[in-house]
């Protein structure tokens, strides 16, 4: 067993280490990554072998890990101080460097173009494939986890490549990528996706986006490629695949939208069952921010205007008020849709994208809700408020034309660089075994005032009744911070019923904080520093941020908390787009969690809860709740 063998064995084992090591994994992982860094910087083979051995020794004190690695370790120990191995250390270090970042899918230009820059009007063949060296270890351990059923030996990904239309033209030659659990023979079984890329601009780097979709339409993996004029093709993973044990067939995505910023422009791609369309949005980021502000005005009027007072005091909204509210929301949602997809001088491609969105919601209603997935690296557009129609008619308004009510909508935020979503293993459990971490702000109940209420107490009782002593309820900010720093139990759920306020840390970008009893806060900037993504949440819990009556209105900052929890391993996050009246938050929570505990997916539970509140109570504020992550996330196994 050479050091090379030990390295590749560890690469394949990496996704299972949180389970094999147990609660100590966050600290073990930090030391393991430190050793990886030392190995990459080592100047001699003897140092490299020593660091490889140290990685194995770090894991051996843990019985489950030792049971897997023990034999390899003892066979691979050096018999003397001399180094007799001659492994390919460049390849070994590359494997280690990929290990925590999960870069198994790679892109390259055809060999005949090696070293040549992207000359204007020159067509080059782009090949998307599996990293040949890492492939057997990645797939033998299901490292890529691309929705392959346990019994399947292979699967197919649908690959899209696109960039800013004025900078590059992409024509697919072969858009399917075959993935296998065992190394295929490239001579008899090609598994690459091929694209002819014509560069229209050769004086600056050109960005390309590669989106991989499973047969059911989900986007489990995404790359950003940068073709430099020097000929260098750099890649960075943007969307790491989920590591979730399948409990039922995946929800088929009826409509997929991907919004990515490339080269200073915003490119939107939409795909449905009939095909796809790509177009550039004719707006700068500042212009889009203005459009977003206008779109949110309708929902903010409900919260701040005279009619909003009814939302503060009652779940039931009078018919006349509801009609007025719906007209206001639909108008602002239509204006957003019209500005995005029907701008003056807009391209035919942009109109085509809008037509596909309209068609997707044509049959939406109380009993039909297509599944829509939006994958975006920003800006933070209010997709749920969009009202996709060609002509606005206030005599024929339907709440189910609002994308957040008419569809099972899921947003998937992207992150670039090395701060990737941490993939912790998730093994679904029945409701009888579910555990939860519940963090509340008891000040919401206004004890000791002339207007006390029991909203927090009622929710604590709910969890004690539903999962008994398996629910840990805290109201102390310090306990929340400690749980983030040193998470121990693999919970099914982390639930926050508290305020969301502006943080106390000065920053040009602003800060956000969860506020608990006594005004004590857990700031997002502090959390990122003291409990970074390198300290994952065991068990990949579902996270729900039910932030009521808060003073923080920045939707981009709110979404930042979602990205933080996703990067720590949450399989999905539900949060509010704006402040939510406390009474509504409590009423929504009971209905939503009843469905989750019955085994519904997050997307289904959100949609059914919203439909009930609109149908029975004429309450439209269910639009404020948005799911980030994956539509198929569940809290428990289906009953």
Coordinates of C-alpha atoms in Angstrom, one line a residue:
X1 CA 0.0 0.0 0.0
X2 CA 1.9 3.1 -1.2
X3 CA 1.3 6.7 -0.1
X4 CA -0.4 7.1 -3.5
X5 CA -2.9 4.4 -2.6
X6 CA -3.5 5.8 0.8
X7 CA -4.2 9.2 -0.7
X8 CA -6.7 7.9 -3.2
X9 CA -8.4 5.8 -0.5
X10 CA -8.9 8.9 1.6
X11 CA -10.3 10.8 -1.3
X12 CA -13.0 8.2 -1.8
X13 CA -13.7 8.1 1.9
X14 CA -13.9 11.8 2.5
X15 CA -17.7 12.2 2.2
X16 CA -18.2 9.4 4.8
X17 CA -15.8 10.8 7.4
X18 CA -18.4 13.0 9.3
X19 CA -20.3 9.7 10.0
X20 CA -17.2 7.6 10.8
X21 CA -15.5 10.2 13.0
X22 CA -18.7 11.5 14.8
X23 CA -19.1 14.7 16.8
X24 CA -15.3 15.4 16.7
X25 CA -15.4 15.7 12.9
X26 CA -15.5 19.6 12.7
X27 CA -12.2 19.8 14.6
X28 CA -10.7 16.7 12.8
X29 CA -11.6 18.2 9.5
X30 CA -9.8 21.5 10.3
X31 CA -6.6 19.6 11.2
X32 CA -7.0 17.3 8.1
X33 CA -7.2 20.3 5.8
X34 CA -4.2 21.8 7.5
X35 CA -2.2 18.6 6.7
X36 CA -3.5 18.8 3.1
X37 CA -2.1 22.3 2.9
X38 CA 1.3 21.2 4.3
X39 CA 1.4 18.3 1.9
X40 CA 0.8 20.5 -1.0
X41 CA 3.6 22.8 0.1
X42 CA 6.1 20.1 1.0
X43 CA 9.4 20.2 -0.9
X44 CA 10.6 16.6 -0.5
X45 CA 9.0 13.2 -1.0
X46 CA 9.9 12.2 2.5
X47 CA 7.9 15.2 3.9
X48 CA 4.9 14.2 1.6
X49 CA 4.9 10.6 2.7
X50 CA 5.1 11.8 6.4
X51 CA 2.1 14.2 5.9
X52 CA 0.1 11.4 4.2
X53 CA 0.8 9.1 7.1
X54 CA -0.2 11.9 9.6
X55 CA -3.5 12.1 7.9
X56 CA -4.1 8.4 8.4
X57 CA -2.9 8.6 12.1
X58 CA -5.4 11.5 12.7
X59 CA -8.3 9.2 11.9
X60 CA -7.2 5.9 13.5
X61 CA -8.4 6.8 17.1
X62 CA -12.0 6.7 15.8
X63 CA -13.1 3.0 15.7
X64 CA -15.4 3.3 12.7
X65 CA -12.7 5.1 10.6
X66 CA -10.0 2.7 11.8
X67 CA -12.2 -0.2 10.7
X68 CA -12.0 1.1 7.2
X69 CA -8.5 2.5 7.1
X70 CA -6.6 0.3 9.5
X71 CA -5.5 -2.3 7.1
X72 CA -4.4 0.3 4.5
X73 CA -2.5 2.2 7.2
X74 CA -0.5 -0.8 8.5
X75 CA 0.3 -2.0 5.0
X76 CA 1.4 1.5 4.0
X77 CA 3.7 2.3 6.9
X78 CA 7.3 2.7 5.9
X79 CA 9.6 0.0 7.2
X80 CA 12.5 2.3 7.5
X81 CA 13.3 6.0 7.5
X82 CA 14.2 5.9 3.8
X83 CA 11.7 6.6 1.1
X84 CA 11.4 3.8 -1.5
X85 CA 8.2 4.9 -3.1
X86 CA 8.0 7.0 -6.3
X87 CA 4.4 8.0 -6.6
X88 CA 3.2 10.9 -8.9
X89 CA 3.2 13.5 -6.2
X90 CA 1.7 16.2 -8.5
X91 CA -1.3 13.9 -9.1
X92 CA -1.5 13.0 -5.4
X93 CA -1.6 16.7 -4.3
X94 CA -4.2 17.4 -7.0
X95 CA -6.4 14.7 -5.6
X96 CA -6.0 16.0 -2.1
X97 CA -6.7 19.6 -3.2
X98 CA -9.9 18.4 -4.9
X99 CA -11.1 16.4 -1.9
X100 CA -12.7 19.0 0.2
X101 CA -13.8 21.1 -2.8
X102 CA -15.4 18.2 -4.8
X103 CA -14.2 19.3 -8.2
X104 CA -14.8 16.0 -10.0
X105 CA -16.4 17.2 -13.2
X106 CA -13.9 19.0 -15.4
X107 CA -13.8 21.0 -18.6
X108 CA -11.1 21.3 -21.2
X109 CA -10.6 22.4 -24.8
X110 CA -9.6 19.8 -27.4
X111 CA -5.9 19.0 -27.2
X112 CA -5.1 20.6 -30.6
X113 CA -5.9 24.0 -29.2
X114 CA -3.7 23.7 -26.1
X115 CA -2.0 27.0 -25.2
X116 CA -3.8 29.0 -27.7
X117 CA -6.0 31.9 -26.6
X118 CA -9.6 32.4 -27.6
X119 CA -9.0 34.2 -31.0
X120 CA -11.9 36.1 -32.2
X121 CA -14.3 34.2 -34.5
X122 CA -12.3 31.0 -33.9
X123 CA -14.3 27.9 -33.0
X124 CA -12.9 25.5 -30.4
X125 CA -14.2 22.2 -29.1
X126 CA -15.0 22.2 -25.4
X127 CA -15.1 18.8 -23.7
X128 CA -17.0 18.3 -20.4
X129 CA -16.2 15.1 -18.7
X130 CA -15.3 13.2 -15.5
X131 CA -11.9 13.7 -14.0
X132 CA -10.3 10.4 -15.0
X133 CA -7.9 10.1 -12.1
X134 CA -10.5 10.8 -9.4
X135 CA -13.4 9.0 -11.2
X136 CA -13.3 5.5 -9.6
X137 CA -12.9 6.8 -6.1
X138 CA -15.5 9.5 -6.5
X139 CA -18.1 7.1 -7.9
X140 CA -17.4 4.0 -5.9
X141 CA -18.3 6.0 -2.8
X142 CA -21.1 7.9 -4.6
X143 CA -19.0 11.0 -4.1
X144 CA -20.8 12.8 -6.9
X145 CA -24.2 11.7 -5.7
X146 CA -25.9 12.8 -8.9
X147 CA -29.3 11.2 -8.1
X148 CA -28.2 7.7 -9.1
X149 CA -30.4 5.1 -7.6
X150 CA -28.5 2.8 -5.2
X151 CA -28.9 -0.1 -7.6
X152 CA -27.9 1.8 -10.7
X153 CA -24.4 1.6 -12.3
X154 CA -24.8 4.6 -14.5
X155 CA -26.8 7.8 -15.1
X156 CA -27.0 10.6 -17.6
X157 CA -26.7 14.3 -17.0
X158 CA -28.1 16.9 -19.4
X159 CA -25.4 19.6 -19.9
X160 CA -25.9 23.3 -20.9
X161 CA -23.1 25.7 -21.7
X162 CA -23.8 29.4 -22.2
X163 CA -22.2 32.8 -21.8
X164 CA -22.9 36.5 -22.5
X165 CA -24.4 36.4 -26.1
X166 CA -22.3 39.2 -27.4
X167 CA -19.0 37.6 -26.2
X168 CA -19.4 33.9 -27.3
X169 CA -21.6 31.6 -29.3
X170 CA -22.1 28.0 -28.1
X171 CA -23.5 25.2 -30.2
X172 CA -24.0 21.8 -28.6
X173 CA -22.6 18.8 -30.4
X174 CA -23.3 16.2 -27.7
X175 CA -24.9 17.5 -24.5
X176 CA -25.2 14.3 -22.5
X177 CA -22.6 13.3 -19.9
X178 CA -22.6 9.7 -18.8
X179 CA -21.7 9.1 -15.2
X180 CA -20.8 5.6 -13.8
X181 CA -19.9 4.1 -10.5
X182 CA -16.9 2.4 -12.2
X183 CA -14.4 3.7 -14.6
X184 CA -15.7 3.4 -18.2
X185 CA -13.4 2.4 -21.1
X186 CA -13.1 5.7 -23.0
X187 CA -12.3 3.8 -26.2
X188 CA -15.7 2.0 -26.2
X189 CA -17.9 4.2 -24.0
X190 CA -17.3 7.9 -24.4
X191 CA -18.9 9.9 -21.6
X192 CA -18.1 13.5 -22.5
X193 CA -20.4 16.3 -23.5
X194 CA -19.1 18.3 -26.5
X195 CA -19.7 21.9 -27.5
X196 CA -18.4 24.1 -30.3
X197 CA -17.5 27.4 -28.7
X198 CA -16.9 30.5 -31.0
X199 CA -15.3 33.4 -29.3
X200 CA -16.6 36.8 -30.5
X201 CA -14.2 38.8 -28.3
X202 CA -10.5 38.0 -27.8
X203 CA -9.3 41.0 -25.8
X204 CA -10.7 40.1 -22.4
X205 CA -11.5 37.0 -20.4
X206 CA -14.7 35.3 -21.5
X207 CA -17.0 33.6 -18.9
X208 CA -18.9 30.4 -19.6
X209 CA -21.5 28.8 -17.4
X210 CA -21.9 25.0 -17.4
X211 CA -25.1 23.7 -15.9
X212 CA -25.7 20.0 -15.3
X213 CA -29.3 18.7 -14.9
X214 CA -30.6 15.3 -13.9
X215 CA -33.3 13.6 -16.0
X216 CA -36.0 15.1 -13.6
X217 CA -34.7 18.6 -14.3
X218 CA -32.8 19.3 -11.1
X219 CA -29.5 21.2 -11.3
X220 CA -27.1 19.4 -8.9
X221 CA -23.8 20.8 -10.2
X222 CA -22.6 24.0 -11.9
X223 CA -19.3 25.3 -13.1
X224 CA -18.0 28.7 -14.1
X225 CA -15.3 28.6 -16.7
X226 CA -13.1 31.6 -17.6
X227 CA -11.2 31.5 -20.9
X228 CA -8.3 33.9 -20.7
X229 CA -6.8 35.5 -23.8
X230 CA -3.6 33.7 -22.8
X231 CA -5.3 30.4 -23.4
X232 CA -5.8 29.4 -19.8
X233 CA -9.1 27.8 -19.0
X234 CA -9.9 28.2 -15.3
X235 CA -12.9 26.6 -13.6
X236 CA -14.6 27.0 -10.2
X237 CA -17.4 24.9 -8.8
X238 CA -20.5 27.0 -8.0
X239 CA -23.0 24.4 -7.0
X240 CA -21.8 21.3 -5.3
X241 CA -24.1 18.2 -5.5
X242 CA -26.3 17.4 -2.6
X243 CA -25.5 14.3 -0.5
X244 CA -29.0 13.2 0.4
X245 CA -30.1 9.6 0.7
X246 CA -33.1 9.1 -1.7
X247 CA -36.3 8.3 0.1
X248 CA -38.7 8.6 -2.9
X249 CA -38.6 9.5 -6.6
X250 CA -37.4 13.1 -7.1
X251 CA -39.9 15.8 -7.9
X252 CA -39.8 16.5 -11.7
X253 CA -38.9 20.2 -12.3
X254 CA -41.3 21.6 -14.9
X255 CA -39.5 24.9 -15.3
X256 CA -35.8 25.6 -14.6
X257 CA -34.4 29.2 -14.6
X258 CA -30.7 29.9 -14.3
X259 CA -29.5 33.5 -13.7
X260 CA -25.8 34.1 -13.8
X261 CA -23.6 37.1 -14.0
X262 CA -20.9 36.7 -16.6
X263 CA -18.5 39.5 -17.7
X264 CA -20.6 42.2 -16.1
X265 CA -23.8 41.1 -17.7
X266 CA -26.7 39.1 -16.4
X267 CA -27.6 36.0 -18.5
X268 CA -30.9 34.2 -18.0
X269 CA -31.6 30.6 -19.3
X270 CA -34.9 28.9 -19.0
X271 CA -35.7 25.3 -19.7
X272 CA -39.0 23.4 -19.8
X273 CA -40.1 20.1 -21.3
X274 CA -40.0 21.5 -24.8
X275 CA -36.5 23.1 -24.9
X276 CA -34.6 26.0 -23.6
X277 CA -33.9 29.7 -24.4
X278 CA -31.1 32.0 -23.3
X279 CA -31.0 35.8 -23.3
X280 CA -29.1 38.7 -21.7
X281 CA -31.0 41.0 -19.4
X282 CA -30.6 44.6 -20.6
X283 CA -30.0 46.0 -17.2
X284 CA -27.0 46.7 -14.9
X285 CA -27.1 45.5 -11.3
X286 CA -28.1 49.0 -10.2
X287 CA -31.0 49.0 -12.7
X288 CA -32.2 45.6 -11.5
X289 CA -32.1 46.9 -7.9
X290 CA -34.5 49.7 -8.8
X291 CA -36.9 47.1 -10.5
X292 CA -36.7 44.9 -7.4
X293 CA -37.6 47.9 -5.1
X294 CA -40.7 48.6 -7.3
X295 CA -41.7 44.9 -7.2
X296 CA -41.5 44.7 -3.4
X297 CA -43.7 47.8 -3.0
X298 CA -46.9 45.8 -3.3
X299 CA -46.0 43.4 -0.5
X300 CA -44.7 46.2 1.7
X301 CA -47.9 48.1 1.3
X302 CA -49.7 45.2 2.8
X303 CA -47.5 45.3 5.9
X304 CA -47.3 49.1 6.3
X305 CA -50.5 50.6 5.0
X306 CA -53.9 50.9 6.6
X307 CA -54.9 47.4 5.4
X308 CA -51.8 45.9 6.9
X309 CA -53.1 46.6 10.3
X310 CA -55.6 43.8 9.7
X311 CA -52.7 41.4 9.0
X312 CA -51.3 42.3 12.4
X313 CA -54.4 41.4 14.3
X314 CA -56.2 38.7 12.4
X315 CA -55.5 35.7 10.2
X316 CA -58.8 36.3 8.3
X317 CA -58.8 39.1 5.7
X318 CA -62.1 40.6 4.5
X319 CA -63.0 39.9 0.9
X320 CA -62.9 43.5 -0.1
X321 CA -59.5 44.0 1.5
X322 CA -58.2 40.8 -0.1
X323 CA -59.3 41.9 -3.6
X324 CA -57.6 45.3 -3.1
X325 CA -54.4 43.6 -1.8
X326 CA -54.4 41.1 -4.7
X327 CA -54.7 43.9 -7.2
X328 CA -51.8 45.7 -5.7
X329 CA -49.6 42.6 -5.6
X330 CA -50.5 41.4 -9.1
X331 CA -49.8 44.9 -10.5
X332 CA -46.4 45.1 -9.0
X333 CA -45.6 41.5 -10.0
X334 CA -46.7 42.2 -13.6
X335 CA -44.6 45.3 -13.8
X336 CA -41.6 43.3 -12.7
X337 CA -42.3 40.6 -15.3
X338 CA -42.9 43.1 -18.0
X339 CA -39.7 45.0 -17.2
X340 CA -37.6 41.8 -17.3
X341 CA -39.0 40.1 -20.3
X342 CA -40.8 42.7 -22.3
X343 CA -38.5 45.8 -22.1
X344 CA -38.4 48.4 -24.9
X345 CA -36.0 47.1 -27.5
X346 CA -35.8 43.7 -25.8
X347 CA -34.3 40.8 -27.8
X348 CA -36.4 38.0 -29.3
X349 CA -34.6 35.6 -27.0
X350 CA -35.7 37.5 -24.0
X351 CA -39.3 37.5 -25.2
X352 CA -39.0 33.7 -25.8
X353 CA -37.8 33.3 -22.2
X354 CA -40.8 35.2 -20.9
X355 CA -43.2 33.1 -23.1
X356 CA -41.9 29.9 -21.6
X357 CA -42.5 31.3 -18.1
X358 CA -46.0 32.3 -19.0
X359 CA -46.8 28.9 -20.4
X360 CA -45.5 27.2 -17.3
X361 CA -48.1 28.9 -15.2
X362 CA -51.0 28.8 -17.7
X363 CA -52.7 25.9 -15.9
X364 CA -51.7 26.9 -12.3
X365 CA -54.5 26.8 -9.9
X366 CA -55.7 25.5 -6.5
X367 CA -55.0 21.9 -7.5
X368 CA -52.1 22.3 -9.9
X369 CA -48.7 23.8 -9.1
X370 CA -45.7 23.1 -11.4
X371 CA -42.4 22.7 -9.8
X372 CA -40.1 25.7 -10.6
X373 CA -36.4 25.8 -9.6
X374 CA -34.4 29.1 -9.9
X375 CA -30.6 28.8 -9.7
X376 CA -29.0 32.2 -9.3
X377 CA -25.8 33.8 -8.2
X378 CA -27.6 37.1 -7.8
X379 CA -29.0 39.6 -8.0
X380 CA -31.7 38.7 -5.5
X381 CA -34.8 39.0 -7.7
X382 CA -38.2 38.5 -6.0
X383 CA -39.3 35.6 -8.2
X384 CA -42.1 34.7 -5.9
X385 CA -43.8 38.1 -6.5
X386 CA -43.7 37.8 -10.3
X387 CA -47.1 37.8 -12.1
X388 CA -46.4 36.3 -15.6
X389 CA -49.0 37.4 -18.1
X390 CA -48.9 39.2 -21.4
X391 CA -51.7 41.7 -20.6
X392 CA -52.7 42.9 -17.1
X393 CA -56.5 42.6 -16.6
X394 CA -57.6 43.5 -13.0
X395 CA -61.0 42.0 -13.7
X396 CA -59.5 38.5 -14.0
X397 CA -56.9 38.3 -11.3
X398 CA -55.9 35.0 -9.8
X399 CA -53.6 34.6 -6.8
X400 CA -52.2 31.5 -8.5
X401 CA -50.7 33.6 -11.3
X402 CA -48.2 34.9 -8.7
X403 CA -45.2 32.6 -9.1
X404 CA -44.9 32.1 -5.3
X405 CA -48.5 30.8 -5.0
X406 CA -49.0 29.2 -8.4
X407 CA -45.8 27.1 -8.3
X408 CA -43.8 24.9 -6.0
X409 CA -40.9 27.4 -6.1
X410 CA -37.4 26.7 -4.9
X411 CA -34.4 29.1 -5.0
X412 CA -30.9 27.7 -5.2
X413 CA -28.3 30.3 -4.4
X414 CA -24.8 29.9 -5.9
X415 CA -21.5 30.6 -4.3
X416 CA -18.2 31.0 -6.1
X417 CA -14.7 30.3 -4.9
X418 CA -13.9 27.7 -2.2
X419 CA -16.6 28.6 0.2
X420 CA -18.8 25.8 -0.9
X421 CA -21.9 24.2 0.6
X422 CA -20.6 21.5 3.0
X423 CA -22.0 18.1 2.1
X424 CA -22.9 16.2 5.2
X425 CA -24.6 12.8 4.9
X426 CA -28.3 12.8 5.5
X427 CA -30.1 9.6 6.5
X428 CA -33.8 10.2 6.7
X429 CA -35.6 9.1 9.9
X430 CA -39.3 8.6 10.7
X431 CA -41.1 11.2 12.7
X432 CA -40.9 9.1 15.8
X433 CA -37.1 9.5 15.8
X434 CA -36.9 13.1 14.6
X435 CA -34.9 15.6 16.7
X436 CA -35.1 19.4 16.6
X437 CA -33.2 22.5 17.9
X438 CA -35.8 25.2 18.6
X439 CA -34.5 28.8 19.2
X440 CA -37.1 31.4 20.2
X441 CA -37.4 35.0 21.5
X442 CA -39.8 34.9 24.5
X443 CA -40.1 38.7 24.4
X444 CA -42.5 38.2 21.5
X445 CA -45.1 37.0 24.1
X446 CA -44.9 40.4 25.8
X447 CA -45.1 38.9 29.3
X448 CA -45.8 41.5 32.0
X449 CA -47.4 43.9 29.7
X450 CA -51.1 44.9 29.2
X451 CA -51.2 42.9 26.0
X452 CA -49.6 39.5 26.8
X453 CA -49.9 36.6 24.3
X454 CA -48.8 32.9 24.1
X455 CA -47.3 32.6 20.6
X456 CA -43.9 31.4 21.8
X457 CA -45.2 29.3 24.6
X458 CA -47.7 27.7 22.2
X459 CA -44.9 26.7 19.8
X460 CA -42.8 25.3 22.5
X461 CA -45.8 23.2 23.6
X462 CA -46.3 22.1 20.0
X463 CA -42.8 20.6 19.8
X464 CA -43.0 19.0 23.2
X465 CA -46.3 17.4 22.1
X466 CA -45.1 16.3 18.7
X467 CA -41.5 15.0 19.5
X468 CA -41.4 15.2 23.3
X469 CA -37.9 15.4 24.8
X470 CA -36.3 15.1 21.3
X471 CA -36.9 18.9 20.9
X472 CA -34.3 21.2 22.6
X473 CA -35.9 24.6 23.1
X474 CA -33.6 27.6 23.9
X475 CA -34.1 31.3 24.1
X476 CA -30.5 32.3 24.9
X477 CA -28.3 33.8 22.2
X478 CA -25.2 32.4 23.7
X479 CA -26.6 28.9 23.5
X480 CA -27.4 29.4 19.8
X481 CA -23.9 30.7 19.2
X482 CA -22.5 27.6 21.0
X483 CA -24.6 25.3 19.0
X484 CA -23.3 26.9 15.8
X485 CA -19.7 26.6 17.0
X486 CA -19.9 23.1 18.2
X487 CA -22.9 21.3 16.8
X488 CA -23.2 17.9 18.3
X489 CA -26.5 16.2 17.6
X490 CA -27.6 15.3 14.0
X491 CA -30.9 17.1 14.1
X492 CA -33.7 16.8 11.7
X493 CA -34.7 20.5 12.1
X494 CA -33.3 23.8 13.3
X495 CA -36.2 26.3 13.8
X496 CA -35.9 30.0 14.7
X497 CA -38.9 32.0 15.9
X498 CA -37.4 35.3 16.7
X499 CA -36.7 38.8 15.4
X500 CA -34.3 39.5 12.5
X501 CA -32.7 42.9 12.9
X502 CA -29.8 45.0 11.6
X503 CA -26.6 43.8 13.2
X504 CA -24.4 45.8 15.4
X505 CA -21.2 45.3 13.4
X506 CA -20.4 48.3 11.1
X507 CA -20.0 47.2 7.5
X508 CA -20.4 48.9 4.1
X509 CA -22.5 45.9 3.1
X510 CA -24.5 46.0 6.3
X511 CA -25.0 43.2 8.8
X512 CA -27.9 41.1 10.0
X513 CA -28.6 39.5 13.3
X514 CA -31.0 37.0 14.9
X515 CA -32.4 38.6 18.0
X516 CA -33.4 36.5 21.0
X517 CA -34.7 37.1 24.5
X518 CA -33.4 40.3 26.2
X519 CA -32.3 41.8 22.9
X520 CA -29.3 39.5 22.7
X521 CA -28.1 38.9 19.1
X522 CA -26.4 36.4 17.0
X523 CA -24.8 38.5 14.2
X524 CA -24.2 37.0 10.7
X525 CA -20.7 38.5 10.5
X526 CA -19.8 37.1 13.9
X527 CA -21.3 33.7 13.0
X528 CA -19.3 33.5 9.8
X529 CA -16.1 34.2 11.8
X530 CA -16.7 32.1 14.9
X531 CA -18.7 29.2 13.3
X532 CA -17.6 29.1 9.7
X533 CA -18.8 26.6 7.1
X534 CA -15.9 24.4 8.0
X535 CA -17.9 23.5 11.1
X536 CA -20.9 21.8 9.5
X537 CA -24.3 21.0 11.0
X538 CA -24.4 17.2 11.6
X539 CA -27.2 15.4 9.9
X540 CA -27.8 18.2 7.3
X541 CA -30.9 19.6 9.1
X542 CA -33.7 21.5 7.5
X543 CA -33.4 25.2 8.7
X544 CA -36.5 27.4 9.1
X545 CA -36.1 31.1 9.9
X546 CA -39.5 32.4 11.0
X547 CA -38.5 36.0 11.5
X548 CA -41.4 38.1 12.7
X549 CA -41.9 41.8 13.2
X550 CA -38.3 42.7 12.5
X551 CA -36.7 46.0 11.6
X552 CA -34.4 44.6 8.9
X553 CA -35.9 45.0 5.4
X554 CA -32.9 44.1 3.2
X555 CA -33.9 41.1 1.2
X556 CA -30.4 40.5 0.0
X557 CA -29.1 40.4 3.6
X558 CA -31.9 38.1 4.6
X559 CA -30.9 35.7 1.8
X560 CA -27.4 35.8 3.2
X561 CA -28.5 34.0 6.3
X562 CA -29.9 31.3 4.0
X563 CA -26.6 31.0 2.2
X564 CA -24.8 30.8 5.5
X565 CA -26.8 27.8 6.7
X566 CA -26.6 26.1 3.3
X567 CA -22.9 26.4 3.4
X568 CA -22.9 24.7 6.8
X569 CA -24.6 21.7 5.4
X570 CA -28.4 22.4 5.7
X571 CA -30.2 20.6 3.0
X572 CA -32.7 23.4 2.7
X573 CA -33.5 26.7 4.3
X574 CA -36.9 28.4 4.6
X575 CA -36.9 32.1 5.4
X576 CA -39.1 35.2 5.2
X577 CA -38.5 37.7 2.5
X578 CA -39.6 40.6 4.7
X579 CA -41.0 41.0 8.2
X580 CA -43.9 38.8 9.2
X581 CA -46.6 39.6 11.8
X582 CA -46.0 37.4 14.8
X583 CA -49.6 36.0 14.8
X584 CA -49.2 34.9 11.2
X585 CA -45.8 33.4 11.9
X586 CA -47.2 31.2 14.6
X587 CA -50.3 30.2 12.6
X588 CA -48.2 29.5 9.5
X589 CA -45.7 27.4 11.6
X590 CA -48.3 25.0 12.9
X591 CA -49.7 24.3 9.4
X592 CA -46.3 24.0 7.8
X593 CA -44.7 21.7 10.4
X594 CA -47.8 19.5 10.5
X595 CA -47.2 18.8 6.8
X596 CA -43.4 18.3 7.3
X597 CA -44.0 15.9 10.1
X598 CA -46.3 13.9 7.9
X599 CA -43.4 13.5 5.4
X600 CA -44.2 16.2 2.8
X601 CA -41.3 17.8 1.0
X602 CA -40.4 21.4 1.8
X603 CA -41.8 22.7 -1.5
X604 CA -45.1 20.7 -1.1
X605 CA -45.5 21.8 2.5
X606 CA -44.9 25.5 1.6
X607 CA -47.3 25.4 -1.3
X608 CA -50.1 23.6 0.5
X609 CA -49.8 25.9 3.5
X610 CA -49.9 29.0 1.3
X611 CA -52.9 27.6 -0.6
X612 CA -54.8 26.9 2.6
X613 CA -54.2 30.5 4.0
X614 CA -55.4 32.0 0.7
X615 CA -58.4 29.8 0.2
X616 CA -59.6 29.7 3.8
X617 CA -58.5 33.1 5.1
X618 CA -57.8 35.3 2.1
X619 CA -54.3 35.9 3.6
X620 CA -51.6 36.6 1.0
X621 CA -48.6 37.0 3.4
X622 CA -47.7 33.4 2.8
X623 CA -45.9 34.8 -0.2
X624 CA -43.2 36.0 2.2
X625 CA -41.9 32.4 2.9
X626 CA -39.3 31.2 0.4
X627 CA -37.4 27.9 0.2
X628 CA -33.7 27.9 -0.6
X629 CA -31.9 24.6 -1.4
X630 CA -33.6 21.6 -2.8
X631 CA -37.3 21.1 -3.5
X632 CA -37.1 17.5 -2.4
X633 CA -35.8 18.1 1.1
X634 CA -37.9 16.5 3.9
X635 CA -37.7 16.7 7.6
X636 CA -38.8 13.0 8.1
X637 CA -39.5 10.0 5.9
X638 CA -43.0 9.8 4.4
X639 CA -45.5 8.2 6.7

